[in-house]
Steps between C-alpha positions, in 0.01 A plus 500: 500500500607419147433138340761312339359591140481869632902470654598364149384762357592769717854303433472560098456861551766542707750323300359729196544837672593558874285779608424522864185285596521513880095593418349224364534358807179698621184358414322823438781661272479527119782282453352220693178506327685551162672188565164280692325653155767326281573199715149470721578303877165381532361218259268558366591854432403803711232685314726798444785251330433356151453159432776490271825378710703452182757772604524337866592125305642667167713806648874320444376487106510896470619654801512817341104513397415408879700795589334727340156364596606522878585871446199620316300288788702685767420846329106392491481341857679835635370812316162621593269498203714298300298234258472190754585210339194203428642284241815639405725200458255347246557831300838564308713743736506748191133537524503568902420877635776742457699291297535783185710301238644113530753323295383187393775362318533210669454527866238766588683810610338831663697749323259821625293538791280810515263530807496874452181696597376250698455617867688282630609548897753278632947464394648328243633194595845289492369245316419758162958402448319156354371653203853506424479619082280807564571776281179715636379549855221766529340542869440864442207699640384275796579486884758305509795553777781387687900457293556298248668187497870566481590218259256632226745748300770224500261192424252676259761568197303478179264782712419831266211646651455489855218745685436497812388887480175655696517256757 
């Protein structure tokens, strides 16, 4: 399934944070089309992946920024009525749907993601341990189900606000 640009990448994300990604293995899931968005198989690129491959060639340079792209793709791709992405990854990460408040210091880093209000339908997935320096997570008042991840009180430490209420 998965190119060699695609594996490589799928390799840098591992090797930045382990969370399961049995998944992305299936062509329809959100993590599969997260990562065929970031690092597109066909050439030239399907018309629902952006021309701009830089993150499938450039992810070794800042594994952490690629990370956090790949989760806030993951979140789009598999939550009903989320913003779908069209040129996202020619537009700074802190300017992307959802993403509340960024650190731009010197590597851009989501520090709040609020997608409350939002009727969304769908769960919150794995992938959302990437954004690894959030300090806000609001998914209140929407339809979303199913557990949450189990690693996300031990990996989300800087985390004061987190609202998952009226779901």
């Amino acid at each position: 399934y998965l190119t060699a640009e695609q594996q490589a990448l799928l390799d840098s994300l591992r090797s930045a944070v382990d969370p399961p990604m049995d998944s992305i293995l299936t062509i329809d899931s959100p993590q599969f089309r997260a990562l065929d968005y970031l690092c597109p198989a066909s050439s030239p690129p399907s018309p629902t992946a952006n021309s701009n491959v830089s993150f499938c060639t450039n992810h070794t340079t800042n594994p952490s920024l690629v990370g956090q792209a790949y989760a806030l793709l993951t979140f789009y791709f598999g939550a009903v009525n989320a913003t779908q992405p069209t040129s996202l990854l020619s537009d700074p990460i802190c300017t992307w749907p959802g993403v509340a408040s960024c650190s731009e210091s010197h590597d851009p880093t989501v520090t709040a993601f609020d997608y409350s209000n939002s009727n969304l339908i769908g769960t919150i997935p794995d992938e959302m341990i990437f954004l690894e320096h959030l300090e806000v997570f609001n998914v209140s008042s929407n339809r979303l189900s199913g557990t949450l991840p189990g690693r996300f009180g031990s990996d989300w430490v800087n985390m004061t606000i987190f609202d998952v209420s009226d779901n």
